[in-house]
Coordinates of C-alpha atoms in Angstrom, one line a residue:
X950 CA -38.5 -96.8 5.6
X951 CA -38.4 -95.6 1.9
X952 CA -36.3 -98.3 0.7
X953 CA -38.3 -100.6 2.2
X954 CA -41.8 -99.7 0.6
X955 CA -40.4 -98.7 -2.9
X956 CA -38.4 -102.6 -2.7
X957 CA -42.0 -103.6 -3.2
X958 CA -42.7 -102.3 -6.3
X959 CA -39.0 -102.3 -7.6
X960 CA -37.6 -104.3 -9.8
X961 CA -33.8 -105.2 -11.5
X962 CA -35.8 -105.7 -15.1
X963 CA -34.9 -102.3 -16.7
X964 CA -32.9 -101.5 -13.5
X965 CA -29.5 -102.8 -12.0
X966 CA -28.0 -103.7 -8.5
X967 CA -27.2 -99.8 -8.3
X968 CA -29.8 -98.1 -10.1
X969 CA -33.6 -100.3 -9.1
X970 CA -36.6 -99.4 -11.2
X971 CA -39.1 -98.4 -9.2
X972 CA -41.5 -96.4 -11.4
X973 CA -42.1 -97.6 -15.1
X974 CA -43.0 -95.0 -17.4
X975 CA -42.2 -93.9 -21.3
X976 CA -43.6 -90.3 -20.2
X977 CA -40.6 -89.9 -18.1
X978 CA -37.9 -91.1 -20.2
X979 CA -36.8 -87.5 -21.6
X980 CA -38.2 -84.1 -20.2
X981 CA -38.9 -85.3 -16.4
X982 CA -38.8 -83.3 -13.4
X983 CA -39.3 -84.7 -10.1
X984 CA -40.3 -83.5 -7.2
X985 CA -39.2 -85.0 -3.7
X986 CA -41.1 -83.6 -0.6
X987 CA -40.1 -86.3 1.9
X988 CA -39.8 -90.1 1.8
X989 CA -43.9 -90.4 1.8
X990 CA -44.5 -87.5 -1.1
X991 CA -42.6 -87.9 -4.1
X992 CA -44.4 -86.3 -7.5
X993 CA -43.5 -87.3 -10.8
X994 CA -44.4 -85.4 -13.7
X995 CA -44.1 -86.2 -17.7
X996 CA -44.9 -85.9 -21.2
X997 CA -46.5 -88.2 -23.1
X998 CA -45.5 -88.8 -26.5
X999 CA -46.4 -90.2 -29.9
X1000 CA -43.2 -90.1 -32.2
X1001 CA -42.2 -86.0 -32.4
X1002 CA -46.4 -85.1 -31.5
X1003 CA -46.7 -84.2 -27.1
X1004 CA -50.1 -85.7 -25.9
X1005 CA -50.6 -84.2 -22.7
X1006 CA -49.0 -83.6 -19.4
X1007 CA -48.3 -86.7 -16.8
X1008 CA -48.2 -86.8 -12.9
X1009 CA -47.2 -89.8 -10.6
X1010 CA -47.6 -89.6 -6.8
X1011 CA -45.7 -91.4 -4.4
X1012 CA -47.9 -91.4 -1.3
X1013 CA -45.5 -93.8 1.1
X1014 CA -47.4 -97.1 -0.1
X1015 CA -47.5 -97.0 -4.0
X1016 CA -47.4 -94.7 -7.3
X1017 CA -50.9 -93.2 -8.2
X1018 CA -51.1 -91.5 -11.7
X1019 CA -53.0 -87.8 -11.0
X1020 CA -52.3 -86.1 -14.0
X1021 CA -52.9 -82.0 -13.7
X1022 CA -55.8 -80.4 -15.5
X1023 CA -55.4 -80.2 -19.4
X1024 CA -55.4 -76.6 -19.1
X1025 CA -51.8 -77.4 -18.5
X1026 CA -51.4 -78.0 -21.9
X1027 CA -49.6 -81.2 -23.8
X1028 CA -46.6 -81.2 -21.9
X1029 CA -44.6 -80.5 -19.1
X1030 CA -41.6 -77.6 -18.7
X1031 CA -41.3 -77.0 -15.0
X1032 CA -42.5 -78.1 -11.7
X1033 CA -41.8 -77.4 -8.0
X1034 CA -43.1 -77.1 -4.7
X1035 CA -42.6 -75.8 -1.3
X1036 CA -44.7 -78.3 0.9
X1037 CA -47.4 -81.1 0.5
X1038 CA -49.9 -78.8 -0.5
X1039 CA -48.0 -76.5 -2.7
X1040 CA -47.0 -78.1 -5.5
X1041 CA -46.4 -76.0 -8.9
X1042 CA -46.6 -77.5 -13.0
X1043 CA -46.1 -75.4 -15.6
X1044 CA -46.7 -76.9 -19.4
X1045 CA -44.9 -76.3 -22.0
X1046 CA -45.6 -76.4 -26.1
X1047 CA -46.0 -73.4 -28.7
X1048 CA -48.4 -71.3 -27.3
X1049 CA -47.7 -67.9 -26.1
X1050 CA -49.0 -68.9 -22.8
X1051 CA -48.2 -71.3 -20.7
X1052 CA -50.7 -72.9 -18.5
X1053 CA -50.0 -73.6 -14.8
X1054 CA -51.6 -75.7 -12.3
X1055 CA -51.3 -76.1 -8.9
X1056 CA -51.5 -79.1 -6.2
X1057 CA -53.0 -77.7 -3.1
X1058 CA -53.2 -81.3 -0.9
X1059 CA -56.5 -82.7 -2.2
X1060 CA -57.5 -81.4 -5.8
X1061 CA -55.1 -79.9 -9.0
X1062 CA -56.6 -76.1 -9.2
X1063 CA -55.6 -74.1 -12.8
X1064 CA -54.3 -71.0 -12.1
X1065 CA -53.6 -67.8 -14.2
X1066 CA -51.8 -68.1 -17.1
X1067 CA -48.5 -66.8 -18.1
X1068 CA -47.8 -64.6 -20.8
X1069 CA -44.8 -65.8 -21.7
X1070 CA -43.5 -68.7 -24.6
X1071 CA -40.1 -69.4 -22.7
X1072 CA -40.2 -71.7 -19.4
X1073 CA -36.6 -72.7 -18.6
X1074 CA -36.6 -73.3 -14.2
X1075 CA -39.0 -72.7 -11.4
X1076 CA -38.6 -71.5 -7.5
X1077 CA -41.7 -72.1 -5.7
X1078 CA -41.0 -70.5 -2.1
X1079 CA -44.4 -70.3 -1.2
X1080 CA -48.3 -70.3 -1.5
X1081 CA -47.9 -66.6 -3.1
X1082 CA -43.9 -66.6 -3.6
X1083 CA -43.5 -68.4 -7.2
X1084 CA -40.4 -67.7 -9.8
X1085 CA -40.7 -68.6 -13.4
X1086 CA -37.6 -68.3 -15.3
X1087 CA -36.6 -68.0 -18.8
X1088 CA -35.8 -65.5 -21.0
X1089 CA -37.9 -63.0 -19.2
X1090 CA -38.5 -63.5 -15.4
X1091 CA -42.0 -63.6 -13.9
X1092 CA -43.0 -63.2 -10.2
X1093 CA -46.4 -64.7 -8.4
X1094 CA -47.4 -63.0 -5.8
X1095 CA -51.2 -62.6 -4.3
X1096 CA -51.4 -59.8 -7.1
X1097 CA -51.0 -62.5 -9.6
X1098 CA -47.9 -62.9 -12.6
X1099 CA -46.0 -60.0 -12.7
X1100 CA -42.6 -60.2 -15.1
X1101 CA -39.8 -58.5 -13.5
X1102 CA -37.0 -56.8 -15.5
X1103 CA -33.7 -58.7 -16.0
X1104 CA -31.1 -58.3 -18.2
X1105 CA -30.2 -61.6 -18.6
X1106 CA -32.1 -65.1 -19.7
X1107 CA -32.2 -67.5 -16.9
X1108 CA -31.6 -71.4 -17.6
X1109 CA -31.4 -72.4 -14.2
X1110 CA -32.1 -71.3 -10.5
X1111 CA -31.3 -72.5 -6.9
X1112 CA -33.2 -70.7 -3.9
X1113 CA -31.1 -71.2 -0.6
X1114 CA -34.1 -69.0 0.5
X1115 CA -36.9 -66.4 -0.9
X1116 CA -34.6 -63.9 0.3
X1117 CA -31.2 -66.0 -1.4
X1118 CA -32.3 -66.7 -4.9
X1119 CA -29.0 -67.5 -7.7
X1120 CA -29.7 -67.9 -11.4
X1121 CA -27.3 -68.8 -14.0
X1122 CA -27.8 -67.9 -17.6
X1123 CA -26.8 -65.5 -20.3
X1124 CA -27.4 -62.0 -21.8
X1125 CA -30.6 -61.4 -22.8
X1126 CA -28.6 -59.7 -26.7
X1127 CA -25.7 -61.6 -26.4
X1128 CA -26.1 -65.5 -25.3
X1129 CA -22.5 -66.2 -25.6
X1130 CA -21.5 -64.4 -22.5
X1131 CA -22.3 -66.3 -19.2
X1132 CA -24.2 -64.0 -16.4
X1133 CA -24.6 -65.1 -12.8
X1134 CA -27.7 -63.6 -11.2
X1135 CA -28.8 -63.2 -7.9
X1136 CA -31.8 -62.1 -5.3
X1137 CA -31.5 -60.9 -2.2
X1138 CA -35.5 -60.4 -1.5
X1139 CA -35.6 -56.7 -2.6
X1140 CA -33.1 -56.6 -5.6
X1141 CA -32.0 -58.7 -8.5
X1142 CA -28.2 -57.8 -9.4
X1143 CA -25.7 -59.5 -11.3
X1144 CA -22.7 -61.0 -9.7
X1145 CA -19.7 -60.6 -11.5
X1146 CA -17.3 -64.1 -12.1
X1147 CA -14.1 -62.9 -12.5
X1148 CA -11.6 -63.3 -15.2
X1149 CA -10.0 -66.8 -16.3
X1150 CA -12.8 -68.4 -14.7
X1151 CA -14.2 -69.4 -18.0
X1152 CA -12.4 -70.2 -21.4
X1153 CA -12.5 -67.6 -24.1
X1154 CA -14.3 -66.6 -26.9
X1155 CA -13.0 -69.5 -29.1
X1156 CA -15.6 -71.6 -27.1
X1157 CA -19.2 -71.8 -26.8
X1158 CA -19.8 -71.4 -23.1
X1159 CA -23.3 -72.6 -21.3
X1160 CA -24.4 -72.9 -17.9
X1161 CA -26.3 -76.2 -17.3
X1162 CA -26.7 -76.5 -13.8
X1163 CA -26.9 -74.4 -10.4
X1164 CA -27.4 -75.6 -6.6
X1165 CA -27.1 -73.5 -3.4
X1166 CA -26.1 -75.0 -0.2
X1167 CA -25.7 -72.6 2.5
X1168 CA -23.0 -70.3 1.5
X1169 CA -21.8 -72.1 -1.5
X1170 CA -22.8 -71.9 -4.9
X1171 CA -22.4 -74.6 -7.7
X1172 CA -22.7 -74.0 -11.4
X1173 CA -21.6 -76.6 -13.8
X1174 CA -20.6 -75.2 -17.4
X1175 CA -20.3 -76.9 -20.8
X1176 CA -17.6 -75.4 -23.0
X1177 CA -18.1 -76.2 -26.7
X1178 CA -15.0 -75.7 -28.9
X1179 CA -15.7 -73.3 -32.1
X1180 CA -13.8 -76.3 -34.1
X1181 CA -14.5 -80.2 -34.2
X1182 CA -13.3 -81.1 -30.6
X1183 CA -14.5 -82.6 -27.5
X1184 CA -17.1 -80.2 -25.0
X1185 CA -15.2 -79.2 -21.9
X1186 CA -17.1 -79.6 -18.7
X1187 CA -16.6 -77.0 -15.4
X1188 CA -17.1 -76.5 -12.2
X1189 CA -17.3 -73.3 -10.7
X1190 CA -18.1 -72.5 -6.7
X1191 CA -18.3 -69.7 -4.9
X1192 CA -18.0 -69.5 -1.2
X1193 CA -17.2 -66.9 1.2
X1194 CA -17.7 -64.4 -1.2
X1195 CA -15.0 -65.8 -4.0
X1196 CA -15.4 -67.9 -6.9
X1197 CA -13.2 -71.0 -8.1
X1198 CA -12.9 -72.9 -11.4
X1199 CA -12.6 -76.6 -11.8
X1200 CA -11.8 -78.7 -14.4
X1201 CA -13.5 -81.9 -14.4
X1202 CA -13.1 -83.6 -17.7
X1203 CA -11.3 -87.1 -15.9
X1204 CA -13.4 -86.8 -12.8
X1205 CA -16.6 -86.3 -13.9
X1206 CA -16.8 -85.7 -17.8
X1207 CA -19.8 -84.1 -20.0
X1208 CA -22.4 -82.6 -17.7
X1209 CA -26.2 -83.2 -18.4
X1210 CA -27.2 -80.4 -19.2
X1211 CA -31.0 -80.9 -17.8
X1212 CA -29.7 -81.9 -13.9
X1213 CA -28.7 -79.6 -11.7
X1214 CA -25.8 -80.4 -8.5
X1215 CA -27.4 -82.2 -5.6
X1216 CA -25.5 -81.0 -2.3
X1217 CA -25.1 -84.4 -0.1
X1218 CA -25.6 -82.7 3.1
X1219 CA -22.1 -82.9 4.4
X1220 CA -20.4 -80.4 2.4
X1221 CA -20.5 -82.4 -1.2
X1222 CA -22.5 -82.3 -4.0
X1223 CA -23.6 -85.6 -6.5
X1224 CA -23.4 -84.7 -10.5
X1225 CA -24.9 -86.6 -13.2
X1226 CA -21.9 -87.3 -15.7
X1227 CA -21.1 -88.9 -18.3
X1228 CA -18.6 -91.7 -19.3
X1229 CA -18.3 -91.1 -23.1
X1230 CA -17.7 -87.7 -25.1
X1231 CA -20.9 -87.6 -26.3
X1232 CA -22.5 -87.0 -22.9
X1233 CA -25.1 -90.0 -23.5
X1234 CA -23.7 -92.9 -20.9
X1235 CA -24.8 -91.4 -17.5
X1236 CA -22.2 -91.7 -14.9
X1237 CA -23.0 -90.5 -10.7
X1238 CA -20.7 -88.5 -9.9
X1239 CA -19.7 -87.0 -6.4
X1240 CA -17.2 -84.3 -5.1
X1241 CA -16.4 -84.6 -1.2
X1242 CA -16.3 -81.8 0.7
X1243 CA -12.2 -81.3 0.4
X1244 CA -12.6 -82.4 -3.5
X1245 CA -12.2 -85.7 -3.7
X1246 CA -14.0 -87.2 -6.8
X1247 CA -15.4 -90.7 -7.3
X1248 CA -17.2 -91.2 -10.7
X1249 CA -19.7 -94.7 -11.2
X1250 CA -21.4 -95.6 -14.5
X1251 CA -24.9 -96.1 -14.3
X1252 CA -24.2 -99.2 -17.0
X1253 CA -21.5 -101.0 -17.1
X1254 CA -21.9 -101.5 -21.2
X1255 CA -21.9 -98.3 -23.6
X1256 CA -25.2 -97.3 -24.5
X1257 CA -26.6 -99.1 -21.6
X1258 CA -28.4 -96.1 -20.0
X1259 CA -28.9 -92.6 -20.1
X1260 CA -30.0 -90.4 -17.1
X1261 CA -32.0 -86.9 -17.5
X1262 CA -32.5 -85.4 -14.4
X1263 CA -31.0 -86.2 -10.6
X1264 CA -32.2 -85.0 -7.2
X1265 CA -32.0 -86.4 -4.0
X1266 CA -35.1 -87.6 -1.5
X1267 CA -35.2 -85.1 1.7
X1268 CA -34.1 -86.9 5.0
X1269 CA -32.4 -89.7 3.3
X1270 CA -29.8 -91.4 1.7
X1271 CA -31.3 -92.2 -1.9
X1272 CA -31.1 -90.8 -5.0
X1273 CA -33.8 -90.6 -7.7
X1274 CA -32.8 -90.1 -11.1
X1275 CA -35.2 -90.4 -14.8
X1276 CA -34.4 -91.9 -18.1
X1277 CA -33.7 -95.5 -19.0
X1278 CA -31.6 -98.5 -18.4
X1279 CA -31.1 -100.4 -21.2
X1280 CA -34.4 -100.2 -22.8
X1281 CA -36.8 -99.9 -20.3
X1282 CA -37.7 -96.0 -19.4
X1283 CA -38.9 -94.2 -15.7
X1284 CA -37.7 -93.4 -12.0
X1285 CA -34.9 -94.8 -10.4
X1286 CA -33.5 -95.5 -7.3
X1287 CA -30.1 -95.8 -5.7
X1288 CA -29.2 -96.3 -2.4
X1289 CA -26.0 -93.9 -1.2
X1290 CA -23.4 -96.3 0.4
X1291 CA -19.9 -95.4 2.2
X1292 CA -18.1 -96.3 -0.7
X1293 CA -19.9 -93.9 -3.1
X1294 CA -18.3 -90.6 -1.0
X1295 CA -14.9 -90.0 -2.1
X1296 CA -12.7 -90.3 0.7
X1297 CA -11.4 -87.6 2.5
X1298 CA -7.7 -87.5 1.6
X1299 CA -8.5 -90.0 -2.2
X1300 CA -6.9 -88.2 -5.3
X1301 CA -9.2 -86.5 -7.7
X1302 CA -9.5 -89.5 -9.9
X1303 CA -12.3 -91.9 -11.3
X1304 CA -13.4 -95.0 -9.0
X1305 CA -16.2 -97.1 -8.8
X1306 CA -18.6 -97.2 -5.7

């Protein structure tokens, strides 16, 4: 039903056969976060933008028949770090900017209402399990609870988090004194421990080592990792997963190259995940890229020409078979849709090699 209704207002111009436009927007070229609630309630929020100056926070709604700007109060601030939601009328923005607050609004089905501040100047992720269950992340943790913002000691800065459940909460980041080593985090619903990796699971200390993404699907866990070299060379891109208790390393320079390091693994609902890649060393021509569930890779530029797009964030529409991703094709900036087809799984017994849906 979702394709059908977004066909309507989508259009190749800006998009391609894979990737339709189906939301223009400059405010969601870089910073985006989208926010997928069903194939009827899709929220889109942005920055808008005047050379380096941020203007003020932007919202789009999808509501099933069109997009409806309903930007959150200003009290937000000028623009946007963080959003999430745990239903329809629970929907979470948190701005950004210099201040050492940051202003949060939330969506509760008919009207934006500003909540309490935060006292905090760092905003990396958000988990919003519920009316009065909200995480904010950065490099101090907060917790909203009816009692209001309350920051919770952690000995580590969080850049991203995945909630399996408010009782199943991972964070990947690093120390709060020492950001080159890489700390795993996690949440059980009474304690926050850290959960040790192993050795040889990351390079050493000759490289710059960063968690950029983290997804949890059931019992598995996926963190991608960005290993810069201390000298002129190439950034290394990883996978790690842990199931049943055990983690694994992956290198996936030829499968999937650079990861974004502003999109998080989207599980596919049958035991793989989608990536946004890359197709250049750089990291700036955006590639979708998939790993079946016995490791079969398939890797698909978003352009066929360098330079030709450049993808920000990726997530997947509940209940379906699309993807949205932001960012632009060729010149034209906003939301994006692609259909998942057959051909874009790997196939169950394919090598780990780079093919085209």
């Amino acid at each position: 039903m979702l394709a059908g209704m977004l066909s309507g207002c989508a259009t190749t111009a800006g998009g391609n056969a894979a990737w339709r436009l189906v939301h223009e927007s400059s405010s969601l070229q870089f910073g985006a976060r989208i926010v997928p609630l069903g194939e009827r309630d899709i929220w889109a929020f942005g920055t808008r933008k005047f050379r380096e100056f941020t203007l003020g926070a932007t919202a789009f709604h999808w509501d099933g028949e069109k997009w409806r700007k309903n930007d959150p109060p200003s009290e937000v601030g000028t623009s946007v770090a963080v959003a999430g939601a745990s239903s329809p009328t629970n929907v979470w923005v948190v701005g950004g900017g210099d201040d050492p607050t940051r202003g949060v609004a939330r969506w509760d089905g008919g009207a934006w209402v500003t909540m309490s501040r935060v006292p905090t100047r760092s905003v990396e992720d958000i988990e919003v399990l519920g009316e009065d269950d909200v995480w904010l992340f950065g490099s101090e943790t907060w917790h909203y609870t009816r009692g209001g913002w309350s920051r919770v000691e952690m000995p580590m800065s969080v850049y991203r988090a995945a909630a399996a459940s408010a009782d199943d909460i991972w964070v990947a980041g690093s120390h709060r004194h020492d950001q080159r080593r890489q700390l795993v985090g996690h949440y059980d619903g009474d304690t926050w421990r850290i959960v040790p990796l192993g050795d040889r699971l990351l390079p050493d200390a000759s490289f710059h080592t960063t968690m950029v993404g983290v997804a949890a699907d059931g019992p598995d866990v996926w963190i991608t990792v960005n290993a810069v070299p201390g000298r002129p060379g190439p950034t290394t891109p990883i996978l790690l997963r842990r199931t049943e208790g055990r983690w694994s390393s992956e290198a996936v320079t030829r499968v999937a190259g650079h990861w974004r390091e502003t999109a998080d693994p989207v599980p596919d609902g049958r035991g793989g995940v989608w990536f946004l890649g890359t197709t250049d060393v750089n990291g700036y021509d955006s590639a979708l890229a998939h790993r079946s569930a016995v490791g079969a890779w398939t890797l698909a530029p978003v352009s066929p020409s360098a330079g030709g797009a450049e993808f920000n964030t990726l997530t997947a529409i509940p209940g379906t078979s699309r993807l949205l991703a932001t960012g632009h094709i060729e010149q034209t900036p906003g939301i994006f849709l692609h259909q998942v087809k057959d051909a874009d799984h790997a196939g169950p017994t394919g090598p780990s090699a780079p093919s085209s849906p």
